[in-house]
Coordinates of C-alpha atoms and ligand atoms in Angstrom, one line a residue:
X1 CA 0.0 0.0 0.0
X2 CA 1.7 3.4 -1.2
X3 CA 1.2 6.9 1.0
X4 CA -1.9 9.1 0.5
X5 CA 0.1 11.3 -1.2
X6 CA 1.4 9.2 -3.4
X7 CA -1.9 8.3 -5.1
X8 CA -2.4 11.7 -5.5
X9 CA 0.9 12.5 -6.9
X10 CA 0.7 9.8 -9.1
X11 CA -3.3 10.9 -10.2
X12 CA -1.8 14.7 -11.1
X13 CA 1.2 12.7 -13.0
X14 CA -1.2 11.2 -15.0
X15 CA -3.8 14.0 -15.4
X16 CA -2.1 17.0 -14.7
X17 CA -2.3 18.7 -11.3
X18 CA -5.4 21.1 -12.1
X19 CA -7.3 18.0 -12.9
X20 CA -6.9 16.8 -9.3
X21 CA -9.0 18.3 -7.2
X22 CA -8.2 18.3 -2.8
X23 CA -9.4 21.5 -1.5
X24 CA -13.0 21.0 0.9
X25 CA -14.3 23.6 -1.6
X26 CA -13.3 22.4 -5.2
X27 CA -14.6 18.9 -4.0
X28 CA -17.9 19.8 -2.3
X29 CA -20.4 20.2 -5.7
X30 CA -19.1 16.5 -6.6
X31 CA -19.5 15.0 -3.3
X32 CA -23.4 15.7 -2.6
X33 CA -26.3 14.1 -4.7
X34 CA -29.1 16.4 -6.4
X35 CA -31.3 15.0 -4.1
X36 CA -29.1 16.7 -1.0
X37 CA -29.9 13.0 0.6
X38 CA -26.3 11.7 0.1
X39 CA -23.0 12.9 0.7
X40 CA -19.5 11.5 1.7
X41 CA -15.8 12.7 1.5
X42 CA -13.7 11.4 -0.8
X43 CA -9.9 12.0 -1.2
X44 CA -9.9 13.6 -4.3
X45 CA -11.7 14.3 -7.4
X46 CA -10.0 13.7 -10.4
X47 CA -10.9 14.6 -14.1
X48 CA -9.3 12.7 -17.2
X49 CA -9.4 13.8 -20.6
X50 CA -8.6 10.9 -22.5
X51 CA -9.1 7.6 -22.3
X52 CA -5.4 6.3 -21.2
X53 CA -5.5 8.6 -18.7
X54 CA -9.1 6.9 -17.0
X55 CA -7.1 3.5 -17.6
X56 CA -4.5 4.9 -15.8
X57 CA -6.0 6.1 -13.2
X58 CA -7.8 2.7 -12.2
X59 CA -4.3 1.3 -12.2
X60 CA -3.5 3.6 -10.0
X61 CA -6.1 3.2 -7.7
X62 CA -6.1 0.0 -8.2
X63 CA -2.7 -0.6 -6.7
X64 CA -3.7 1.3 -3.6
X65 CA -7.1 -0.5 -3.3
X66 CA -9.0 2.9 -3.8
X67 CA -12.4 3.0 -4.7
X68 CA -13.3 4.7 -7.9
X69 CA -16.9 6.3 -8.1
X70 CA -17.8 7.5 -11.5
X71 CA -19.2 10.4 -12.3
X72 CA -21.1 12.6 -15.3
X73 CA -23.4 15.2 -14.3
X74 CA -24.7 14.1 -11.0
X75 CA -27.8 14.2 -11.5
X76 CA -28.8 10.8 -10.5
X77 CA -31.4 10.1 -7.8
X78 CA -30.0 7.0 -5.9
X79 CA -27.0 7.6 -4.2
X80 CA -24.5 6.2 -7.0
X81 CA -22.9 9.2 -8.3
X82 CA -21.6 10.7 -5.0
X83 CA -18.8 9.2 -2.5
X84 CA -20.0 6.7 0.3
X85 CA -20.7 8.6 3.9
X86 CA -19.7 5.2 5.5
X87 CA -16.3 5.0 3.6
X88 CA -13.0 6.4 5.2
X89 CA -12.3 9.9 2.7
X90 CA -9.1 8.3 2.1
X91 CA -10.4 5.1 0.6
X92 CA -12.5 6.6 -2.5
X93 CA -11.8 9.5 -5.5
X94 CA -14.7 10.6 -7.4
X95 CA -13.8 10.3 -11.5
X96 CA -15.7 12.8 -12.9
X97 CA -16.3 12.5 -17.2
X98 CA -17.2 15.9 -17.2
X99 CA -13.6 16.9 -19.8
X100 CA -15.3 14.1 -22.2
X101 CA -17.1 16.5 -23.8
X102 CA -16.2 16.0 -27.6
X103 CA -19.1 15.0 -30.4
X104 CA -18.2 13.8 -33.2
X105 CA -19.4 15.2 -36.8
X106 CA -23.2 13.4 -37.4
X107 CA -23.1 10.1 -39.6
X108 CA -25.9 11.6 -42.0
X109 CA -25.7 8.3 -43.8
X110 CA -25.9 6.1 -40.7
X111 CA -27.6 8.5 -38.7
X112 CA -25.6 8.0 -35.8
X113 CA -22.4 10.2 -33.9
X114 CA -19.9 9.9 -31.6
X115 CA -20.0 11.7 -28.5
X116 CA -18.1 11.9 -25.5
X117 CA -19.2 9.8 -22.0
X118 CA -19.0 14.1 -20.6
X119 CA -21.5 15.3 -23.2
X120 CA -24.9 16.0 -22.1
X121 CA -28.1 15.1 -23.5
X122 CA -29.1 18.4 -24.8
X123 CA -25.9 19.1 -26.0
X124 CA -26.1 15.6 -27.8
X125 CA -29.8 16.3 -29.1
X126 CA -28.9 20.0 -30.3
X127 CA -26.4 18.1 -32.4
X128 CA -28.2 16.0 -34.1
X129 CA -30.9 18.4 -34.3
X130 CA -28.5 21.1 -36.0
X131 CA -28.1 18.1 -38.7
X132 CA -32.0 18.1 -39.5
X133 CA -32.3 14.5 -37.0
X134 CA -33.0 14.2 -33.4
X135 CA -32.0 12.3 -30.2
X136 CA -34.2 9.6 -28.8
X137 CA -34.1 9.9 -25.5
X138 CA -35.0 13.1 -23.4
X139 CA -35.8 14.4 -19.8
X140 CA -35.8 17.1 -17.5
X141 CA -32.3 16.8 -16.1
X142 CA -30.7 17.1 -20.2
X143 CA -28.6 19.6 -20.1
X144 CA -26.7 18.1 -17.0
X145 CA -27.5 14.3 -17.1
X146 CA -24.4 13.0 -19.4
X147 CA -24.6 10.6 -22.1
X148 CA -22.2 8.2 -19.8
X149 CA -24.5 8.5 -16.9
X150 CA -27.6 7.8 -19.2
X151 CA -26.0 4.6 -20.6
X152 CA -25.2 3.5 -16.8
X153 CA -28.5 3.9 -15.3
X154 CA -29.7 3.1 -18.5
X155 CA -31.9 6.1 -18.6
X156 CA -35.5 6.2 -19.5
X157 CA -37.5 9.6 -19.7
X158 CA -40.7 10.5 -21.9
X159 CA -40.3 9.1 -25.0
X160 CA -39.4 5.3 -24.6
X161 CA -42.8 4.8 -25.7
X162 CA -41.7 5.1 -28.9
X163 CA -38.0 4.9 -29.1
X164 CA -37.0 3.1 -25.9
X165 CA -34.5 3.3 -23.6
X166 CA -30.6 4.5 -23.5
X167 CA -30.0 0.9 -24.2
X168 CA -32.0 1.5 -27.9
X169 CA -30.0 4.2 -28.3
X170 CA -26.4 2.3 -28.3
X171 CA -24.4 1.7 -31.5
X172 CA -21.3 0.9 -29.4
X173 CA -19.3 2.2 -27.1
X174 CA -15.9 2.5 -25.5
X175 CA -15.4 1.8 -21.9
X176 CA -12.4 1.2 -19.4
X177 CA -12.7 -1.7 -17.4
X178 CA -10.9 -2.1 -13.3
X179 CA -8.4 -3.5 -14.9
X180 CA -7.1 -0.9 -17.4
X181 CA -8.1 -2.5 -19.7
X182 CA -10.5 -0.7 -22.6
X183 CA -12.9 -2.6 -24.4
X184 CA -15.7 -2.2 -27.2
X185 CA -16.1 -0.6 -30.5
X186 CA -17.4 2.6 -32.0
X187 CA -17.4 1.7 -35.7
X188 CA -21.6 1.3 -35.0
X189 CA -22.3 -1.4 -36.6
X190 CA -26.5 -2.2 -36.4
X191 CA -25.3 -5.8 -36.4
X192 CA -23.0 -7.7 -34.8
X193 CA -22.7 -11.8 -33.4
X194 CA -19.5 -12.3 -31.8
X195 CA -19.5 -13.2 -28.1
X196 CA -19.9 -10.6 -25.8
X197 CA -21.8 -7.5 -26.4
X198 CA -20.1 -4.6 -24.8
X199 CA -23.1 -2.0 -24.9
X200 CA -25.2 -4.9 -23.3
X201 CA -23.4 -5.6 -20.7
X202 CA -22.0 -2.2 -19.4
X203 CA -25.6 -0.2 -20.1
X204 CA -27.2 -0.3 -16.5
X205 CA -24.4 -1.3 -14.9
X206 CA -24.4 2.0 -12.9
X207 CA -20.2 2.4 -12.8
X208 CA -19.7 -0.9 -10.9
X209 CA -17.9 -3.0 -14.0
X210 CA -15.9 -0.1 -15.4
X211 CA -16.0 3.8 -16.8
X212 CA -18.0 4.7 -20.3
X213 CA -15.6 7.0 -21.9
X214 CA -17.3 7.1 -25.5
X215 CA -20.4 5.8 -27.4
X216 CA -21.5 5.7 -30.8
X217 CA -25.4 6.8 -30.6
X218 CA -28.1 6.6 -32.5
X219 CA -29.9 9.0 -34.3
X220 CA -33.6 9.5 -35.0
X221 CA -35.8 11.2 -37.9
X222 CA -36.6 15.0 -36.7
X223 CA -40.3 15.6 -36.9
X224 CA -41.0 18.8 -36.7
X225 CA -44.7 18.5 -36.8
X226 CA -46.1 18.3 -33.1
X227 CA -49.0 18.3 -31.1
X228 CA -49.7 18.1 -27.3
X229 CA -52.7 17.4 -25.6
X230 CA -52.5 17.9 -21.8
X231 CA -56.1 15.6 -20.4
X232 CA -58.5 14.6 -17.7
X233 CA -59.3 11.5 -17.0
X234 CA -61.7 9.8 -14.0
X235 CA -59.3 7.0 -12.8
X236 CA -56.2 5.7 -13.2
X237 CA -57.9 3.1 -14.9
X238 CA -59.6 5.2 -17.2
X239 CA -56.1 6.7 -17.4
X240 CA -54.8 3.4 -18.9
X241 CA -58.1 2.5 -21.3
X242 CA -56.8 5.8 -23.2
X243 CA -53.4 4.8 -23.1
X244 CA -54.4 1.8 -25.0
X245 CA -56.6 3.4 -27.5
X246 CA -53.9 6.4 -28.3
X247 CA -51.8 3.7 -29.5
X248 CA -53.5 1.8 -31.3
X249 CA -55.0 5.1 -33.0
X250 CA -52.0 6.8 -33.4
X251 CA -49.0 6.7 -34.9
X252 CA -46.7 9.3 -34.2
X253 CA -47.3 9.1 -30.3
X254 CA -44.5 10.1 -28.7
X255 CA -45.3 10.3 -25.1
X256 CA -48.0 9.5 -22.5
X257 CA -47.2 11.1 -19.2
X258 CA -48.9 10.8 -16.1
X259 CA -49.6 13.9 -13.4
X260 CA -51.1 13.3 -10.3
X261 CA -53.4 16.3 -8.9
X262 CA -50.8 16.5 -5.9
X263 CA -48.0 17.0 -8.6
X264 CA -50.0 19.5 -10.7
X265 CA -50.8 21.5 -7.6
X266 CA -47.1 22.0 -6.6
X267 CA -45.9 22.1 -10.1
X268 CA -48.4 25.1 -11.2
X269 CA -47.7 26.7 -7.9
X270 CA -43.8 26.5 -8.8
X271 CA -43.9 27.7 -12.5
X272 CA -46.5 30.5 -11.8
X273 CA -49.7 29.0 -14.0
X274 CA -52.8 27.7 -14.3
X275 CA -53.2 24.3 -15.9
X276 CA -55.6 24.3 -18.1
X277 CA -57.2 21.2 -17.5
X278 CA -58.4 20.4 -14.0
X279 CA -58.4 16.5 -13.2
X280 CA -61.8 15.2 -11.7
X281 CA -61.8 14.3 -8.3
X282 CA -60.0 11.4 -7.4
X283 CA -58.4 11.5 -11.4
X284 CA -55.8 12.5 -12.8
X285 CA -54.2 13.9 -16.0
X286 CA -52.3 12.6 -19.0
X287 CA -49.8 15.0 -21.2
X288 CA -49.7 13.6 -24.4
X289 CA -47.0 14.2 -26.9
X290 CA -47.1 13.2 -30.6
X291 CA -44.2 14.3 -33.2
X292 CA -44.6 13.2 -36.7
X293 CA -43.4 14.7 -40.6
X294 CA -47.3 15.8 -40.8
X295 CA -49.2 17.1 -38.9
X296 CA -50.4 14.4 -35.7
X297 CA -53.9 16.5 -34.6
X298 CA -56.2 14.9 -36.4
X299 CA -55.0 11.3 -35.0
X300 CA -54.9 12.6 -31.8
X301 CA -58.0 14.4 -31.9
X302 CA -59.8 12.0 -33.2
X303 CA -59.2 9.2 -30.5
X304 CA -59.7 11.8 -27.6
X305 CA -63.1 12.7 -29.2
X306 CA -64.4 9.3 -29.5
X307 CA -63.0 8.0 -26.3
X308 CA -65.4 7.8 -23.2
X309 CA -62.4 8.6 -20.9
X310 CA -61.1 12.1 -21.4
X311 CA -62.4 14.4 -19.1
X312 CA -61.2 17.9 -20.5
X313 CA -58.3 18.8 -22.9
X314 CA -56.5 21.6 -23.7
X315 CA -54.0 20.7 -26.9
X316 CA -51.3 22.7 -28.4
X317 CA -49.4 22.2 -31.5
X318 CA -47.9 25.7 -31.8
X319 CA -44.5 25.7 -30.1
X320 CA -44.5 28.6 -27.7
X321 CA -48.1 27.1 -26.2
X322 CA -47.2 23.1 -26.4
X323 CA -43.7 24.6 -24.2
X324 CA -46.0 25.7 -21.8
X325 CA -48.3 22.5 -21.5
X326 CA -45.1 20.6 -21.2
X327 CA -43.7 22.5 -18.3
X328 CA -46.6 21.0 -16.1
X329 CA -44.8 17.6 -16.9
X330 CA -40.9 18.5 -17.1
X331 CA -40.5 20.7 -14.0
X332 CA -42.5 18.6 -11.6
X333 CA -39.4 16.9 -9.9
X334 CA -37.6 20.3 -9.5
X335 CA -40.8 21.9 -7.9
X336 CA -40.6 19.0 -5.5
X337 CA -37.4 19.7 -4.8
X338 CA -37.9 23.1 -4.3
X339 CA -40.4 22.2 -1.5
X340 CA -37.9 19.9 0.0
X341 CA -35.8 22.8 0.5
X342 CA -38.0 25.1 2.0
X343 CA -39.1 22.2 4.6
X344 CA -35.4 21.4 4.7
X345 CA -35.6 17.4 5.0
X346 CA -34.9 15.5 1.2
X347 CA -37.4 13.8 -0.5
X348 CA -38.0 10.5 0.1
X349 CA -38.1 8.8 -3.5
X350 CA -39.3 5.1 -4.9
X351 CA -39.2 4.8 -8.8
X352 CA -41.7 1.9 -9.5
X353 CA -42.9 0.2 -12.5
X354 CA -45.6 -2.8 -12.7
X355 CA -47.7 -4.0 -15.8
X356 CA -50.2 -1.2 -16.2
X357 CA -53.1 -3.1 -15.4
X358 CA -51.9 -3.4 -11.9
X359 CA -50.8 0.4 -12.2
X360 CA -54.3 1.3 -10.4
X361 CA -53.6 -0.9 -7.8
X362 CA -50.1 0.0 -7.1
X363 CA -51.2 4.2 -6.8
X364 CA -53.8 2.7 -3.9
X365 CA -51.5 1.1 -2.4
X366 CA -49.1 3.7 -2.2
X367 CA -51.5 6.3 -1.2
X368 CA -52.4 4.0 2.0
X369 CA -48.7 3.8 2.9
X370 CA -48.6 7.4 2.9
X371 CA -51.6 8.3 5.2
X372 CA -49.9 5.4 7.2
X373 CA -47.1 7.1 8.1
X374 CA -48.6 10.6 8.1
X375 CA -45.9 12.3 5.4
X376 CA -47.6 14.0 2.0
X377 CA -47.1 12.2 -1.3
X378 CA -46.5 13.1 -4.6
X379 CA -46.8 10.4 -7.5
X380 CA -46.4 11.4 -11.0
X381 CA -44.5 9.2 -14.5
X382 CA -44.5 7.9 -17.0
X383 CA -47.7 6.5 -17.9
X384 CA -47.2 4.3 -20.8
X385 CA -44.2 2.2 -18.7
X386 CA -46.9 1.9 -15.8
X387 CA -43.7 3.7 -14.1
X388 CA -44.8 6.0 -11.6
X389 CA -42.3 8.3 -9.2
X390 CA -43.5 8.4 -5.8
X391 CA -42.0 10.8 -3.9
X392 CA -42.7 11.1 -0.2
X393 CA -42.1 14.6 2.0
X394 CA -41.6 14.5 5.8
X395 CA -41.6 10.8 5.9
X396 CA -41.4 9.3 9.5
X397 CA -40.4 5.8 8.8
X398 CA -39.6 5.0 5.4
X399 CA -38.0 1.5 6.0
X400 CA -41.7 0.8 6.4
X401 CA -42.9 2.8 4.0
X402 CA -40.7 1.1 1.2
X403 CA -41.3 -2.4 2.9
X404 CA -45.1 -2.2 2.0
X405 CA -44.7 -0.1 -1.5
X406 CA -42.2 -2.5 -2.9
X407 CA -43.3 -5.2 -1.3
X408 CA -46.8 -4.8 -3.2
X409 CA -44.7 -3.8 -6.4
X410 CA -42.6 -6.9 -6.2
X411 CA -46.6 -8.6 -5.9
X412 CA -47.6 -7.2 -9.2
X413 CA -45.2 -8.1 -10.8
X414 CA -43.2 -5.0 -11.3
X415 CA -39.4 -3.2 -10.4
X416 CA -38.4 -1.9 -7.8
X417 CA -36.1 0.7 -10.5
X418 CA -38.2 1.8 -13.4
X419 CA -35.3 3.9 -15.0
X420 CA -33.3 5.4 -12.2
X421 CA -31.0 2.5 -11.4
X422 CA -30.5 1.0 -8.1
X423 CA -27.6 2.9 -6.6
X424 CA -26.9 2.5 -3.2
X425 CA -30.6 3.9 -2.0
X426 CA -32.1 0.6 -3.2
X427 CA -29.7 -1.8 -3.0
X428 CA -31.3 -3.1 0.3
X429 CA -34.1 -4.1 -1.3
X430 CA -33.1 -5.6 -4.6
X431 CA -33.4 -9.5 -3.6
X432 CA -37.5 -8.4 -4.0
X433 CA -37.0 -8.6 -7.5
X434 CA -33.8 -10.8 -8.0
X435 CA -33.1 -14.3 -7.0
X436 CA -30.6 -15.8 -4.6
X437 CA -28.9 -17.2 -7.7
X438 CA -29.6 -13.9 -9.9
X439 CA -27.6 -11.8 -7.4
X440 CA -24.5 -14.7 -6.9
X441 CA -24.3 -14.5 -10.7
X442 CA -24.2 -11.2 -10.9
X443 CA -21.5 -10.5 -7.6
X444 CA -19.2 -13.2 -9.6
X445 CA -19.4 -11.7 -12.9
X446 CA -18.2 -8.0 -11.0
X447 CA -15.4 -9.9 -9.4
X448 CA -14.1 -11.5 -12.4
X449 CA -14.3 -8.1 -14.7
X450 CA -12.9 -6.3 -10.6
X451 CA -10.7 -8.3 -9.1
X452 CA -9.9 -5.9 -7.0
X453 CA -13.4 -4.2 -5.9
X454 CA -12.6 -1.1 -6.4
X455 CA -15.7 0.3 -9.1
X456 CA -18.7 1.7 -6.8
X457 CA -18.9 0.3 -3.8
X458 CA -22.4 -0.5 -2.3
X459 CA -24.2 0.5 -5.5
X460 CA -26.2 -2.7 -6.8
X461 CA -24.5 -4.7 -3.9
X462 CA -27.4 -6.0 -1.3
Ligands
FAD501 P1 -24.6 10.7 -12.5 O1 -25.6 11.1 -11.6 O2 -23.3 11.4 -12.5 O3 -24.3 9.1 -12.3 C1 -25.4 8.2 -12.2 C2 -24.8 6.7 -12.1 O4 -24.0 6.4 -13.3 C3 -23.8 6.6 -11.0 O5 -23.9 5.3 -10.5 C4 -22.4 6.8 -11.6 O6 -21.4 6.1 -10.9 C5 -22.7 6.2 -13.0 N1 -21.9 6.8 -14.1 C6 -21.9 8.1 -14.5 N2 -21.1 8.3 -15.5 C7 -20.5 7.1 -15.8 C8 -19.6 6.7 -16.8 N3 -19.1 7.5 -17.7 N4 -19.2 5.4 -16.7 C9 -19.7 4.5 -15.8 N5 -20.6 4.9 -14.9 C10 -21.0 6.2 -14.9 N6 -33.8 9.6 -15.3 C11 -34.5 8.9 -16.2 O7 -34.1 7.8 -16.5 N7 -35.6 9.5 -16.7 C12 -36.0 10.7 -16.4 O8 -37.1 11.1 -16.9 C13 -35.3 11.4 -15.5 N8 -35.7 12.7 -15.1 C14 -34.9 13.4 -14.2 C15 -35.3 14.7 -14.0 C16 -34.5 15.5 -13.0 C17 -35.0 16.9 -12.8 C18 -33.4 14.9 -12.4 C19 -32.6 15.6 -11.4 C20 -33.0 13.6 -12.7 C21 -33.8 12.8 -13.6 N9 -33.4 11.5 -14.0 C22 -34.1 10.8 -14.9 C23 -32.3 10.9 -13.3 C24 -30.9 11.2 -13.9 O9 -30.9 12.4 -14.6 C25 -30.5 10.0 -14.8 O10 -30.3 8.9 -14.1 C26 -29.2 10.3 -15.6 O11 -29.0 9.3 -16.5 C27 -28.0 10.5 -14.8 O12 -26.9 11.0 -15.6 P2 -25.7 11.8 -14.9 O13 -24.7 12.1 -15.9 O14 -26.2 12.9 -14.1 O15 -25.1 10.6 -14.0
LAC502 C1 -39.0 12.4 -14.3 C2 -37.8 11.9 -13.5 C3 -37.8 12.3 -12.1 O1 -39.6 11.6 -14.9 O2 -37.5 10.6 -13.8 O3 -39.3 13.6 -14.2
ZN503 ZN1 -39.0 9.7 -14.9

């Protein structure tokens, strides 16, 4: 074992001494989560910008059996991105991508590019969008989330509907593994059979078998015709009965969003507007998001005006009014955490998914827990993933909280991690949804890529 400041001689040898980063002050923004619910000290930050450099900083660490916690724009929600409170400072760096931030010139003919592991996703989708194409995955956090952070929690967001997850997205990719050692390819091909599929395995891996440097991304159509609906409906069920009929009625659906009244009441009190739609009582609303090379209102029109389950709409397909109706979707997680502020005590979050039959079930469920423990709830998602985001404020006792939600989630048949990974504020409870031999297989296959155990402690570790 070498001297602390070795390491850190040897990390500013290898990425130049502004790179490394010691001072209390220089360290702080990387060391706390968005959430403000977990912190730790680590010895240093450190920021490569080139690939040799992350290999050889895991060497490095390596040898002194330092932890390595990878970071992009740390905006995760679980605990993953930030050092461990329960770790010695002196036994963990943060590696932050944030210097890979190079795209590559767009592939017109593939439609795919190269970006950086540092580059965000607005900065990725104003790329391709600058090229007349478009980026396939979005959300609220874009222009900090990173396009290594997406592919490691395997990021979700509004329109997986119709384009699917980060994991869709993935042409190849470049990634450093404990070892040194860097893998994969970026040549993007759509098709490949031999052996071990790099993208596969690392996307949703949440930085415990290596560090995502670069990928090669793909790119979708950009349709610039639009039309968004924000709508009433009675029940969750009802809720779900449109859900079914918009896609079967129409094609260029982009997005079915769920908002809770709870959510729409601190959201419009946050951005300073009235929605335009009120949900019934005990309902709830639906934004609805279409994108298409003509013009999606008379689809969408026509199935809200023949369904029996739309209470109200208000529908926009101008951009300047559908940017409004959107906000009451986008900006609910920040208006929560605005209220977290003010009553100074972090959210409690859950990010749950079951089959959307059962998604009726699950919102009861989860409502009882609440008045259970006496804190206030606010559930809002993703509708057409059955993936709703409970998040709890001024919860007394959310060990039992999270035993009954999940529990009842596990029931239906659903996750216990829709899209925001596991990190280390779920790991506790991930044998409710994996086996005995599903979590052995997956420990030995992290030891033999990480001998040494040095990529993310605790995250996706029971
Ligand atoms: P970080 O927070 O820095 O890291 C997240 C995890 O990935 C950590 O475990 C970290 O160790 C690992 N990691 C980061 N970079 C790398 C790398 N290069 N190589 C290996 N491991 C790495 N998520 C969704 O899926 N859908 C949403 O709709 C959504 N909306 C959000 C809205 C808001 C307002 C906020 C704050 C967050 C939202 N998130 C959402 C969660 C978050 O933005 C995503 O999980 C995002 O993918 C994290 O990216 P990041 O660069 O911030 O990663
Ligand atoms: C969202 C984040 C919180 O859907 O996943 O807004
Ligand atoms: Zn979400």
């Amino acid at each position: 074992m070498l001297g602390e400041m070795d390491l850190v001689d040897r990390l500013r040898g290898i990425v130049g001494a502004d790179h490394v980063l010691v001072d209390d002050d220089l360290r702080a923004g990387y060391e706390t989560d968005w959430t403000g619910r977990w912190a730790g000290t680590s010895k240093a930050v450190v920021r490569p910008g080139s690939t040799p450099e992350v290999a050889a900083v895991l060497r490095a660490c390596g040898e002194d059996g330092v932890a390595v916690i990878p970071q992009g724009g740390n905006t995760g929600l679980v605990g993953g991105s930030v050092p461990r409170s329960e770790r010695p400072p002196g036994s963990q760096i943060v590696l932050s991508t944030r210097r890979f931030d190079a795209l590559g010139e767009v592939d017109a003919r593939a439609m795919q590019v190269t970006a950086g592991a540092g580059v965000t996703i607005g900065a990725w989708r104003a790329h391709a969008r600058s090229c007349g194409l478009d980026a396939g995955v979005d959300f609220a956090a874009r222009d900090t989330a990173t396009i290594g952070g997406a592919i490691a929690t395997n990021a979700g967001g509004s329109r997986v509907l119709r384009f699917g997850t980060m994991r869709r997205q993935l042409a190849g990719i470049e990634a450093v593994l404990p070892t040194g050692d860097v893998v994969g390819s970026l040549a993007g091909l759509p098709k490949e059979t031999a052996g071990i599929h790099w993208p596969s395995l690392l996307c949703g891996s949440e930085g415990t078998l290596g560090v995502v440097t670069r990928a090669r991304l793909r790119l979708i159509p950009h349709f610039p015709e639009t039309a968004t609906a924000m709508v009433g409906a009675a029940s969750v069920d009802d809720a779900v009965e449109l859900l079914a009929a918009l896609r079967s009625g129409v094609a260029d659906l982009d997005a079915v969003e769920l908002i809770t009244p709870e959510a729409l009441d601190l959201v419009s009190a946050h951005i300073g507007a009235d929605p335009p739609v009120v949900p019934p009582a005990d309902g709830v609303l639906l934004l609805i998001d279409c994108a298409g090379h003509r013009d999606p209102s008379d689809d969408l029109l026509a199935v809200l005006g023949s369904s029996p389950h739309v209470v109200g709409t208000a529908i926009a397909s101008d951009p300047s009014r559908r940017a409004r109706l959107l906000d009451f979707r986008d900006r609910i997680t920040e208006a929560i955490a605005a209220t977290a502020t003010a009553l100074g005590s972090p959210t409690f979050k859950l990010d749950v998914a079951v089959p959307v039959t059962h998604l009726a079930e699950l919102m009861h469920t989860a409502r009882e827990a609440a008045v259970a423990d006496g804190c206030r709830i606010i559930p809002f998602g993703h509708l057409a993933e059955g993936n709703v985001h409970l998040n709890h404020l001024g919860v007394r006792d959310p060990e039992q909280l999270a035993a009954t939600v999940l529990g009842r989630v596990a029931e239906l048949g659903g996750t216990i991690s829709a899209e925001h990974g596991i990190g280390v504020a779920k790991a506790r409870w991930l044998p409710l949804i994996r086996s005995r031999a599903e979590l052995d297989a997956q420990r030995r296959l992290a030891e033999a890529l990480d001998p040494l155990r040095i990529m993310n402690p605790g995250v996706l570790a029971p």
